[in-house]
Structures are given as C-alpha cells and as structure tokens.
mmCIF file of C-alpha atoms in Angstrom:
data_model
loop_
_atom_site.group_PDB
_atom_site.id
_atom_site.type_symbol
_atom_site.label_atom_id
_atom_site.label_comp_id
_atom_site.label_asym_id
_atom_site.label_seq_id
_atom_site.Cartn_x
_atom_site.Cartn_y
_atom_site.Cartn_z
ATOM 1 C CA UNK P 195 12.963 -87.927 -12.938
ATOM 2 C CA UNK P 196 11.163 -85.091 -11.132
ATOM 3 C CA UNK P 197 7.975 -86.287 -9.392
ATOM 4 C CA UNK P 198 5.345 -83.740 -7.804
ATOM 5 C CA UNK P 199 3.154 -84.963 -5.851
ATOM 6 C CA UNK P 200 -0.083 -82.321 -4.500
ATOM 7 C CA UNK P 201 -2.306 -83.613 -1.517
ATOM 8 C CA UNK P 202 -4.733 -81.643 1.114
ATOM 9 C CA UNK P 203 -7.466 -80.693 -1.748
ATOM 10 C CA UNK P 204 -11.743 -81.135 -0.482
ATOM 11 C CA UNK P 205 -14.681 -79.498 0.202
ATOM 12 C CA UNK P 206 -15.096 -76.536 1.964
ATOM 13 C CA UNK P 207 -17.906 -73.631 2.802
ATOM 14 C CA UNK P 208 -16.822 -70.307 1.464
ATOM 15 C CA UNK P 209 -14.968 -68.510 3.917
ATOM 16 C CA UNK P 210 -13.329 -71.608 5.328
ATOM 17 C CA UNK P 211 -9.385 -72.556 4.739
ATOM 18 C CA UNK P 212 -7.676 -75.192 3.160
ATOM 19 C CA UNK P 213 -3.259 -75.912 3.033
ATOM 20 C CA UNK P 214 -2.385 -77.862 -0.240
ATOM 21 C CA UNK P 215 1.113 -79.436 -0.125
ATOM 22 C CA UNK P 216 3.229 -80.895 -3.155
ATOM 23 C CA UNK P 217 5.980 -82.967 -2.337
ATOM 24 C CA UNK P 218 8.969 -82.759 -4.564
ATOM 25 C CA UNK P 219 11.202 -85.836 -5.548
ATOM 26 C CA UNK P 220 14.201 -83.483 -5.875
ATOM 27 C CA UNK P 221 15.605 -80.451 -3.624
ATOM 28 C CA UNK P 222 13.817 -77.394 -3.978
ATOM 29 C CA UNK P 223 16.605 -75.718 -4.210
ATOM 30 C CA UNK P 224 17.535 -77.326 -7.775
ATOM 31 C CA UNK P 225 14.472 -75.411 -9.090
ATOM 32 C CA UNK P 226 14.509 -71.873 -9.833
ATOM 33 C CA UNK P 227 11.183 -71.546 -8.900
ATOM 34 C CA UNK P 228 7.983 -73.249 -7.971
ATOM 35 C CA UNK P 229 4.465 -72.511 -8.242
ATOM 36 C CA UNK P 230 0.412 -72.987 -7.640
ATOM 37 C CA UNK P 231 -1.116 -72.916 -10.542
ATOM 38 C CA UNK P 232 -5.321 -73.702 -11.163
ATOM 39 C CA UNK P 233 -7.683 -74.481 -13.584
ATOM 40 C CA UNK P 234 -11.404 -74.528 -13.161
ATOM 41 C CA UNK P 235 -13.803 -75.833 -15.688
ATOM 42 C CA UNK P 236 -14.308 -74.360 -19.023
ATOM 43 C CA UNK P 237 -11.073 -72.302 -18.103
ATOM 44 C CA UNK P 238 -7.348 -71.883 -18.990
ATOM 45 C CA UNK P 239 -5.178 -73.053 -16.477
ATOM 46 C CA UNK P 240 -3.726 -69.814 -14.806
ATOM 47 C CA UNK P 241 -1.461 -68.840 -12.215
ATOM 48 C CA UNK P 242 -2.022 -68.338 -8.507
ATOM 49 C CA UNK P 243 1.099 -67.976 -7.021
ATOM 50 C CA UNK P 244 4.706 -68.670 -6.961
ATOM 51 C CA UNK P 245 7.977 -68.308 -4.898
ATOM 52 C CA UNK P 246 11.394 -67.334 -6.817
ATOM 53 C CA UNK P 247 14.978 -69.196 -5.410
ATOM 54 C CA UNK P 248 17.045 -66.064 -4.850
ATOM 55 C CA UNK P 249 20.395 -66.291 -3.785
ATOM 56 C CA UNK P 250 21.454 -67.421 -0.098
ATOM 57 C CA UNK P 251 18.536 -69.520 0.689
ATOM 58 C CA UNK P 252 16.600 -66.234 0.296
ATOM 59 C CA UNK P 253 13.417 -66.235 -1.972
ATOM 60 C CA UNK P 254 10.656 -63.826 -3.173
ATOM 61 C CA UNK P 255 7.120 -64.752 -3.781
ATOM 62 C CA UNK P 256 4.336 -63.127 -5.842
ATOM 63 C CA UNK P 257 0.358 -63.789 -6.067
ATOM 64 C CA UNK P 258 -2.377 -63.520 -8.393
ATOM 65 C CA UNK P 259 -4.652 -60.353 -7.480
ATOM 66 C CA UNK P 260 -7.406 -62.434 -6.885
ATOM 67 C CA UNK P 261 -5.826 -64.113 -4.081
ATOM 68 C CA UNK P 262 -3.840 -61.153 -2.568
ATOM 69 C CA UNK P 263 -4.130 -61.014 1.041
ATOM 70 C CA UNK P 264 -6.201 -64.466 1.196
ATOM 71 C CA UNK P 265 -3.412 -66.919 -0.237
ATOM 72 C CA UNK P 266 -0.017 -67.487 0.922
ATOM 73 C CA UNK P 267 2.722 -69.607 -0.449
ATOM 74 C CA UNK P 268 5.599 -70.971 1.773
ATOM 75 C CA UNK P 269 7.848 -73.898 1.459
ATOM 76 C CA UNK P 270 10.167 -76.686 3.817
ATOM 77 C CA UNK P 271 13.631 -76.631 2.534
ATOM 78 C CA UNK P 272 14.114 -79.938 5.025
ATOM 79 C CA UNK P 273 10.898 -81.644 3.391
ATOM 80 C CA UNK P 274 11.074 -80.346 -0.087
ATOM 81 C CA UNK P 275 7.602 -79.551 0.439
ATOM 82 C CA UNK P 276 5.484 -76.466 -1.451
ATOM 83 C CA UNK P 277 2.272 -75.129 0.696
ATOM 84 C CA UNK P 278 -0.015 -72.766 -0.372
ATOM 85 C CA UNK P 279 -2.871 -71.778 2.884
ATOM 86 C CA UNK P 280 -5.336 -70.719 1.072
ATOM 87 C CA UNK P 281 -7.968 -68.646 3.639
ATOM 88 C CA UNK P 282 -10.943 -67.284 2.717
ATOM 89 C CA UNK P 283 -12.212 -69.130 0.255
ATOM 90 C CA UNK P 284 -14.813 -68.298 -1.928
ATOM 91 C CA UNK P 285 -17.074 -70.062 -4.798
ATOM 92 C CA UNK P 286 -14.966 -68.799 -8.026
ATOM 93 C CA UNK P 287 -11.603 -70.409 -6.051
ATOM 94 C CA UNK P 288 -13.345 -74.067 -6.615
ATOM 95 C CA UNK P 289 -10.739 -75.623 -9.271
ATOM 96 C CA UNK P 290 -8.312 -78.283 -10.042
ATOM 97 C CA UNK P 291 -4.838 -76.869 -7.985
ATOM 98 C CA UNK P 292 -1.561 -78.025 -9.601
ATOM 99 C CA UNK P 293 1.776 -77.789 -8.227
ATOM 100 C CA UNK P 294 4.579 -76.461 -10.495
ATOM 101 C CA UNK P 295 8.332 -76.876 -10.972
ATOM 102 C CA UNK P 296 10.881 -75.239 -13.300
ATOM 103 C CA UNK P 297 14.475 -75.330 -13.726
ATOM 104 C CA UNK P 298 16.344 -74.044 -16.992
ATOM 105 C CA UNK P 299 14.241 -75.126 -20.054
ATOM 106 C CA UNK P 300 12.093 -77.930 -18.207
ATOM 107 C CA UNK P 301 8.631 -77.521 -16.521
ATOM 108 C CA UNK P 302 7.304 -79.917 -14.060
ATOM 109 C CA UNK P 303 3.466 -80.422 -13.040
ATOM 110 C CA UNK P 304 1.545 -82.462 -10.468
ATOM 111 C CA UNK P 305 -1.694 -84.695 -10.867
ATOM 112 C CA UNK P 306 -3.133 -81.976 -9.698
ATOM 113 C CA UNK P 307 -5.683 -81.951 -6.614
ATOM 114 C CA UNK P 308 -9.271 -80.705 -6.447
ATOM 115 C CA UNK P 309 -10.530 -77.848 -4.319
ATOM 116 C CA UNK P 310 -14.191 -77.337 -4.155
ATOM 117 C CA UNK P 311 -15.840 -74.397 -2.237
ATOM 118 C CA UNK P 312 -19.742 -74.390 -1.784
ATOM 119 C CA UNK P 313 -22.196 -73.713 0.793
#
C-alpha cells in the first residue's frame, strides 16, 4: 500500500518561505511522476507543480504560472522524499498543499498539510 505522508506546512508573512516534504512508502522511482497539488477554500483543488521520471534517473519538472520563478520542486532518490521550497509567498498561496503520486492507472494523495500566509 502506497502511503504519502506531507509535513513542514504553518504560518508565514507574505514574502517569507516555507519547504513542504512528503515522504513516500515506496521508491520514487516506481512512480511515473509526482506532484504538489493545492486547494484553498471555496476552490477546486489544482495543480502547482510536478516532476516527470524520465529515463536514467533523469527527470523534468513543470510549474503552475502562478508559482513560476517563486516555487521549486526537487526530490531525494535516497529518502524517497518530494520537496517543494516555496519562496515568496503571498496571501492567495494560503491553502491546503497535498502531495501526489501516480503510477499506471493508480493515483496516490497525502493528508494534505496547511499553508497559511498573512501579515
């Protein structure tokens, strides 16, 4: 059974930083690709960013426009671990993160962990 597992969510001013994590249960390299996904209230849940397994422990990565530049998503082959630094943070970024998984026809989410940005 896949378990992810998010963690490094708060409070923050805008323009401060936060690094989310999500530990997998499983080798990242079993999934074709992983993601950040988040969903604020009132909202769909929507994506922020994601890395792609390519071949030859190689990967690719794409963002969201709204987080171009600010957000970066990066991963620990050794920890099975998923970051995403998110830097300048802003108001409209305060939202329930979730950590995402897929491989073939099956989707994995986190509990999901809850980034607030206010002054």
């Amino acid at each position: 059974q896949v378990q992810l597992v998010e963690s490094g969510g708060g409070s923050v001013q805008p323009g401060g930083s936060l690094r989310l994590s999500c530990v997998t249960s499983q080798k990242i390299f079993s999934f074709n690709n992983m993601g950040w996904y988040r969903q604020a209230p009132g909202k769909e849940r929507e994506l922020v960013a994601r890395i792609f397994t390519l071949a030859n422990t190689n990967y690719a990565d794409s963002y969201a426009d709204f987080v171009k530049g600010r957000f970066t998503i990066s991963r620990n082959i050794a920890t099975n671990t998923l970051y995403l630094q998110m830097n300048s943070l802003k108001p409209e970024d305060t939202a329930v993160y979730y950590c995402n998984a897929e491989r073939s026809s099956s989707t994995y989410w986190g509990q999901g962990t809850q980034v607030t940005v206010s002054s």
